[in-house]
Tab-separated table of C-alpha atoms and ligand atoms in Angstrom:
chain	number	residue	atom	x	y	z
A	1	MET	CA	100.912	-11.077	26.958
A	2	SER	CA	99.792	-13.394	29.686
A	3	ARG	CA	97.611	-12.105	32.442
A	4	THR	CA	98.568	-12.125	36.081
A	5	VAL	CA	96.456	-13.400	38.946
A	6	LEU	CA	97.389	-12.362	42.469
A	7	ILE	CA	96.514	-15.135	44.923
A	8	VAL	CA	95.998	-13.932	48.487
A	9	GLU	CA	95.700	-17.127	50.488
A	10	ASP	CA	97.257	-18.409	53.706
A	11	GLU	CA	96.601	-22.100	53.040
A	12	PHE	CA	99.811	-22.995	51.263
A	13	ASP	CA	98.557	-26.232	49.746
A	14	PHE	CA	95.460	-24.643	48.293
A	15	ALA	CA	97.436	-21.665	46.966
A	16	ASP	CA	99.934	-23.994	45.287
A	17	VAL	CA	97.272	-26.070	43.565
A	18	VAL	CA	95.453	-22.929	42.401
A	19	ALA	CA	98.687	-21.411	41.097
A	20	LEU	CA	99.582	-24.588	39.251
A	21	ASN	CA	96.187	-24.790	37.577
A	22	LEU	CA	96.128	-21.119	36.631
A	23	ARG	CA	99.605	-21.384	35.120
A	24	ARG	CA	98.470	-24.405	33.120
A	25	ALA	CA	95.613	-22.250	31.868
A	26	GLY	CA	98.103	-19.650	30.648
A	27	PHE	CA	98.162	-17.203	33.551
A	28	GLU	CA	101.068	-15.849	35.478
A	29	THR	CA	100.562	-16.068	39.222
A	30	VAL	CA	101.853	-14.286	42.279
A	31	ALA	CA	100.959	-15.593	45.715
A	32	VAL	CA	101.036	-13.829	49.063
A	33	ARG	CA	99.915	-15.146	52.420
A	34	SER	CA	98.508	-12.192	54.275
A	35	GLY	CA	96.009	-9.429	53.665
A	36	GLU	CA	98.489	-6.590	54.110
A	37	ALA	CA	100.848	-8.224	51.631
A	38	GLY	CA	97.909	-8.646	49.256
A	39	VAL	CA	97.037	-4.950	49.326
A	40	ALA	CA	100.696	-3.967	48.852
A	41	GLU	CA	101.233	-6.428	46.028
A	42	ALA	CA	98.053	-5.366	44.220
A	43	ARG	CA	99.168	-1.725	44.331
A	44	HIS	CA	102.676	-2.555	43.240
A	45	ARG	CA	102.011	-5.134	40.558
A	46	LYS	CA	98.560	-4.186	39.222
A	47	PRO	CA	97.464	-7.782	38.550
A	48	ASP	CA	94.615	-8.503	36.139
A	49	LEU	CA	92.641	-10.195	38.895
A	50	VAL	CA	92.882	-10.874	42.632
A	51	LEU	CA	91.820	-14.196	44.101
A	52	LEU	CA	91.132	-13.287	47.683
A	53	ASP	CA	90.690	-15.661	50.600
A	54	LEU	CA	88.202	-14.516	53.250
A	55	MET	CA	89.976	-15.799	56.371
A	56	LEU	CA	93.512	-14.448	56.446
A	57	PRO	CA	95.882	-14.373	59.408
A	58	ASP	CA	96.135	-10.590	59.728
A	59	ILE	CA	93.117	-8.811	58.277
A	60	MET	CA	89.906	-10.215	56.820
A	61	GLY	CA	89.582	-10.677	53.078
A	62	THR	CA	86.575	-8.357	53.207
A	63	GLU	CA	88.836	-5.600	54.553
A	64	VAL	CA	91.407	-6.290	51.827
A	65	CYS	CA	88.612	-6.029	49.260
A	66	ARG	CA	87.333	-2.800	50.774
A	67	ARG	CA	90.815	-1.269	50.632
A	68	LEU	CA	91.422	-2.376	47.050
A	69	LYS	CA	88.070	-1.069	45.884
A	70	SER	CA	88.390	2.266	47.672
A	71	ASP	CA	91.811	3.030	46.199
A	72	PRO	CA	91.606	4.538	42.696
A	73	ALA	CA	94.891	2.781	41.874
A	74	THR	CA	93.433	-0.681	42.430
A	75	ARG	CA	89.664	-0.427	42.286
A	76	GLY	CA	89.494	-1.440	38.625
A	77	ILE	CA	91.099	-4.806	39.384
A	78	PRO	CA	88.473	-7.553	39.553
A	79	VAL	CA	88.353	-9.386	42.882
A	80	VAL	CA	87.117	-12.941	43.283
A	81	MET	CA	86.457	-13.759	46.931
A	82	VAL	CA	87.235	-17.296	48.041
A	83	THR	CA	85.731	-18.671	51.191
A	84	ALA	CA	85.104	-21.940	52.916
A	85	ARG	CA	81.926	-20.635	54.404
A	86	GLY	CA	78.848	-20.674	52.266
A	87	GLU	CA	76.456	-18.433	54.122
A	88	GLU	CA	74.458	-16.069	51.994
A	89	ILE	CA	75.428	-13.161	54.228
A	90	ASP	CA	79.035	-13.499	53.110
A	91	ARG	CA	78.088	-13.362	49.495
A	92	VAL	CA	76.042	-10.213	49.996
A	93	VAL	CA	78.808	-8.608	52.038
A	94	GLY	CA	81.346	-9.578	49.390
A	95	PHE	CA	79.394	-7.943	46.615
A	96	GLU	CA	78.654	-4.901	48.730
A	97	LEU	CA	82.365	-4.426	49.160
A	98	GLY	CA	82.789	-4.549	45.435
A	99	ALA	CA	83.904	-8.146	44.887
A	100	ASP	CA	83.272	-9.215	41.304
A	101	ASP	CA	82.598	-12.865	42.008
A	102	TYR	CA	82.454	-15.188	44.950
A	103	VAL	CA	83.468	-18.840	45.104
A	104	VAL	CA	83.070	-21.311	47.935
A	105	LYS	CA	85.653	-23.947	48.861
A	106	PRO	CA	85.805	-26.805	48.152
A	107	ILE	CA	85.781	-25.908	44.474
A	108	SER	CA	87.116	-27.900	41.560
A	109	MET	CA	90.122	-26.343	39.869
A	110	ARG	CA	88.331	-26.576	36.578
A	111	GLU	CA	85.465	-24.478	37.876
A	112	LEU	CA	87.792	-21.994	39.545
A	113	VAL	CA	89.670	-21.399	36.290
A	114	LEU	CA	86.345	-21.040	34.458
A	115	ARG	CA	85.161	-18.437	36.942
A	116	VAL	CA	88.409	-16.490	36.723
A	117	ASN	CA	88.123	-16.479	32.943
A	118	ALA	CA	84.471	-15.446	33.121
A	119	VAL	CA	85.250	-12.471	35.366
A	120	LEU	CA	88.122	-11.406	33.119
A	121	ARG	CA	85.942	-11.757	30.048
A	122	ARG	CA	83.246	-9.522	31.356
A	123	SER	CA	85.579	-6.886	32.776
A	124	PRO	CA	86.684	-5.589	29.378
A	125	GLN	CA	83.068	-5.772	28.245
A	126	VAL	CA	82.250	-2.827	30.474
A	127	PRO	CA	83.154	-0.415	27.666
A	128	ASP	CA	80.350	-1.748	25.428
A	129	ASP	CA	77.898	0.716	26.864
A	130	SER	CA	79.918	2.778	29.228
A	131	GLU	CA	82.889	3.691	27.068
A	132	ALA	CA	80.792	5.723	24.704
A	133	LEU	CA	78.519	7.133	27.308
A	134	SER	CA	79.215	10.531	28.756
A	135	MET	CA	76.136	12.297	29.931
A	136	ALA	CA	74.697	14.519	32.587
A	137	VAL	CA	71.268	14.296	34.199
A	138	GLY	CA	70.448	16.766	36.963
A	139	PRO	CA	73.339	16.792	39.423
A	140	LEU	CA	74.745	13.549	38.007
A	141	ARG	CA	77.474	13.382	35.389
A	142	VAL	CA	78.965	10.163	34.060
A	143	ASP	CA	82.191	10.081	32.126
A	144	GLY	CA	82.297	6.776	30.256
A	145	PRO	CA	85.852	6.772	28.913
A	146	SER	CA	87.387	7.369	32.338
A	147	HIS	CA	84.770	5.301	34.206
A	148	ARG	CA	84.048	8.102	36.622
A	149	ALA	CA	80.843	9.478	38.057
A	150	PHE	CA	80.252	12.895	39.594
A	151	VAL	CA	77.440	14.397	41.639
A	152	ASP	CA	77.508	18.184	41.633
A	153	GLU	CA	80.992	17.824	40.148
A	154	VAL	CA	82.258	15.903	43.173
A	155	GLU	CA	83.549	12.483	42.189
A	156	VAL	CA	81.680	9.501	43.618
A	157	SER	CA	83.770	6.422	44.254
A	158	LEU	CA	81.985	3.528	42.530
A	159	THR	CA	83.087	-0.068	42.122
A	160	ALA	CA	83.260	-1.490	38.619
A	161	LEU	CA	79.921	-3.264	39.121
A	162	GLU	CA	78.210	-0.199	40.550
A	163	PHE	CA	79.405	1.826	37.595
A	164	ARG	CA	78.049	-0.772	35.190
A	165	LEU	CA	74.734	-0.827	37.025
A	166	LEU	CA	74.465	2.954	36.847
A	167	VAL	CA	75.342	2.994	33.158
A	168	ALA	CA	72.894	0.176	32.393
A	169	LEU	CA	70.058	2.231	33.891
A	170	LEU	CA	71.224	5.587	32.601
A	171	SER	CA	71.640	4.418	29.037
A	172	ARG	CA	68.025	3.258	29.028
A	173	ARG	CA	66.573	6.201	30.834
A	174	GLY	CA	62.878	6.116	31.529
A	175	ARG	CA	62.623	2.403	30.827
A	176	VAL	CA	62.009	-0.141	33.535
A	177	LEU	CA	64.661	-2.841	33.736
A	178	SER	CA	63.904	-6.066	35.558
A	179	ARG	CA	66.308	-7.470	38.111
A	180	GLU	CA	66.971	-10.405	35.808
A	181	SER	CA	67.826	-8.155	32.929
A	182	LEU	CA	70.150	-6.100	35.146
A	183	LEU	CA	71.819	-9.268	36.423
A	184	ASP	CA	72.416	-10.314	32.868
A	185	GLN	CA	73.764	-6.955	31.736
A	186	VAL	CA	75.790	-6.011	34.779
A	187	TRP	CA	76.948	-9.260	36.310
A	188	GLY	CA	76.909	-11.435	33.230
A	189	LEU	CA	75.583	-14.943	33.279
A	190	GLN	CA	76.383	-16.168	36.734
A	191	ALA	CA	74.285	-18.820	38.353
A	192	GLU	CA	75.647	-17.885	41.761
A	193	VAL	CA	74.212	-14.403	41.830
A	194	GLU	CA	70.680	-13.906	43.017
A	195	THR	CA	68.266	-11.153	42.111
A	196	ARG	CA	68.452	-9.928	45.713
A	197	THR	CA	72.037	-8.890	44.960
A	198	VAL	CA	70.664	-6.287	42.576
A	199	ASP	CA	68.585	-4.778	45.387
A	200	THR	CA	71.582	-4.685	47.696
A	201	MET	CA	73.792	-2.993	45.170
A	202	MET	CA	71.049	-0.595	44.113
A	203	LYS	CA	70.663	0.547	47.702
A	204	ARG	CA	74.394	1.094	47.973
A	205	LEU	CA	74.528	2.950	44.680
A	206	ARG	CA	71.666	5.217	45.769
A	207	ASP	CA	73.425	5.985	49.027
A	208	LYS	CA	76.646	6.806	47.235
A	209	LEU	CA	74.921	9.083	44.735
A	210	GLY	CA	73.375	11.193	47.502
A	211	THR	CA	71.111	13.845	45.992
A	212	ALA	CA	71.245	12.128	42.592
A	213	GLY	CA	70.165	8.802	44.119
A	214	ARG	CA	66.509	9.780	43.800
A	215	HIS	CA	66.745	9.295	40.040
A	216	LEU	CA	67.077	5.552	40.625
A	217	GLU	CA	63.459	4.545	41.061
A	218	THR	CA	62.168	1.234	42.309
A	219	VAL	CA	59.243	-0.036	40.292
A	220	ARG	CA	57.578	-2.414	42.684
A	221	GLY	CA	57.365	-5.981	41.546
A	222	VAL	CA	59.142	-5.183	38.298
A	223	GLY	CA	62.592	-3.689	38.736
A	224	TYR	CA	64.315	-0.358	38.469
A	225	ARG	CA	64.249	2.735	36.310
A	226	PHE	CA	66.427	5.771	35.876
A	227	SER	CA	64.054	8.707	35.875
A	228	ASP	CA	65.042	12.207	34.816
A	229	GLN	CA	62.109	13.685	36.723
A	230	ASP	CA	63.048	15.448	39.934
B	301	CA	CA1	92.413	-18.867	54.951
């Protein structure tokens, strides 16, 4: 069964070239030209991946990403943000909103297809650790098979990457994991991602976990540790 990529892009020429190259690579493609249409189409069609332009005519790509990642019906769908602007701030914002990868135009079609494949490859890898892992520490409970996390039995809405980060730390409780090792385990081998991204996502994860966030300890100059001490 071929996989479907939803292209949310208002530059017709770019969208056409991307669609053509993805179809050549064996994907089915659907293209829409506004953010609202992107959100609606993602809910309706459940694509395997969303390629999301940052500057759209109606709402920003970041807002589309936020909506997709906050809706349980769509938050498991990987999102690759596409932008013409290369500022670091965008990348950090993109990941904070739950984007799974971030590419900057101009980009060769070969590289774009590679990145799409890489994101799709690592998405089903999540189960490696997390599928088997269901455990509770203090107020925190993680249910691996359903990819859900609870604090005091109230569900916490985590992006796919945040969930992987939590599981990576939880499954090696008490051990210190370096940023590099977390990047490797959670993000996969991506040259584009910097260690600072780990710090940003860790902060967000802590905030989301509320009272359970204190278990995520920073070990200065080394990395992070999940501690079961209160
Ligand atoms: Ca655009």
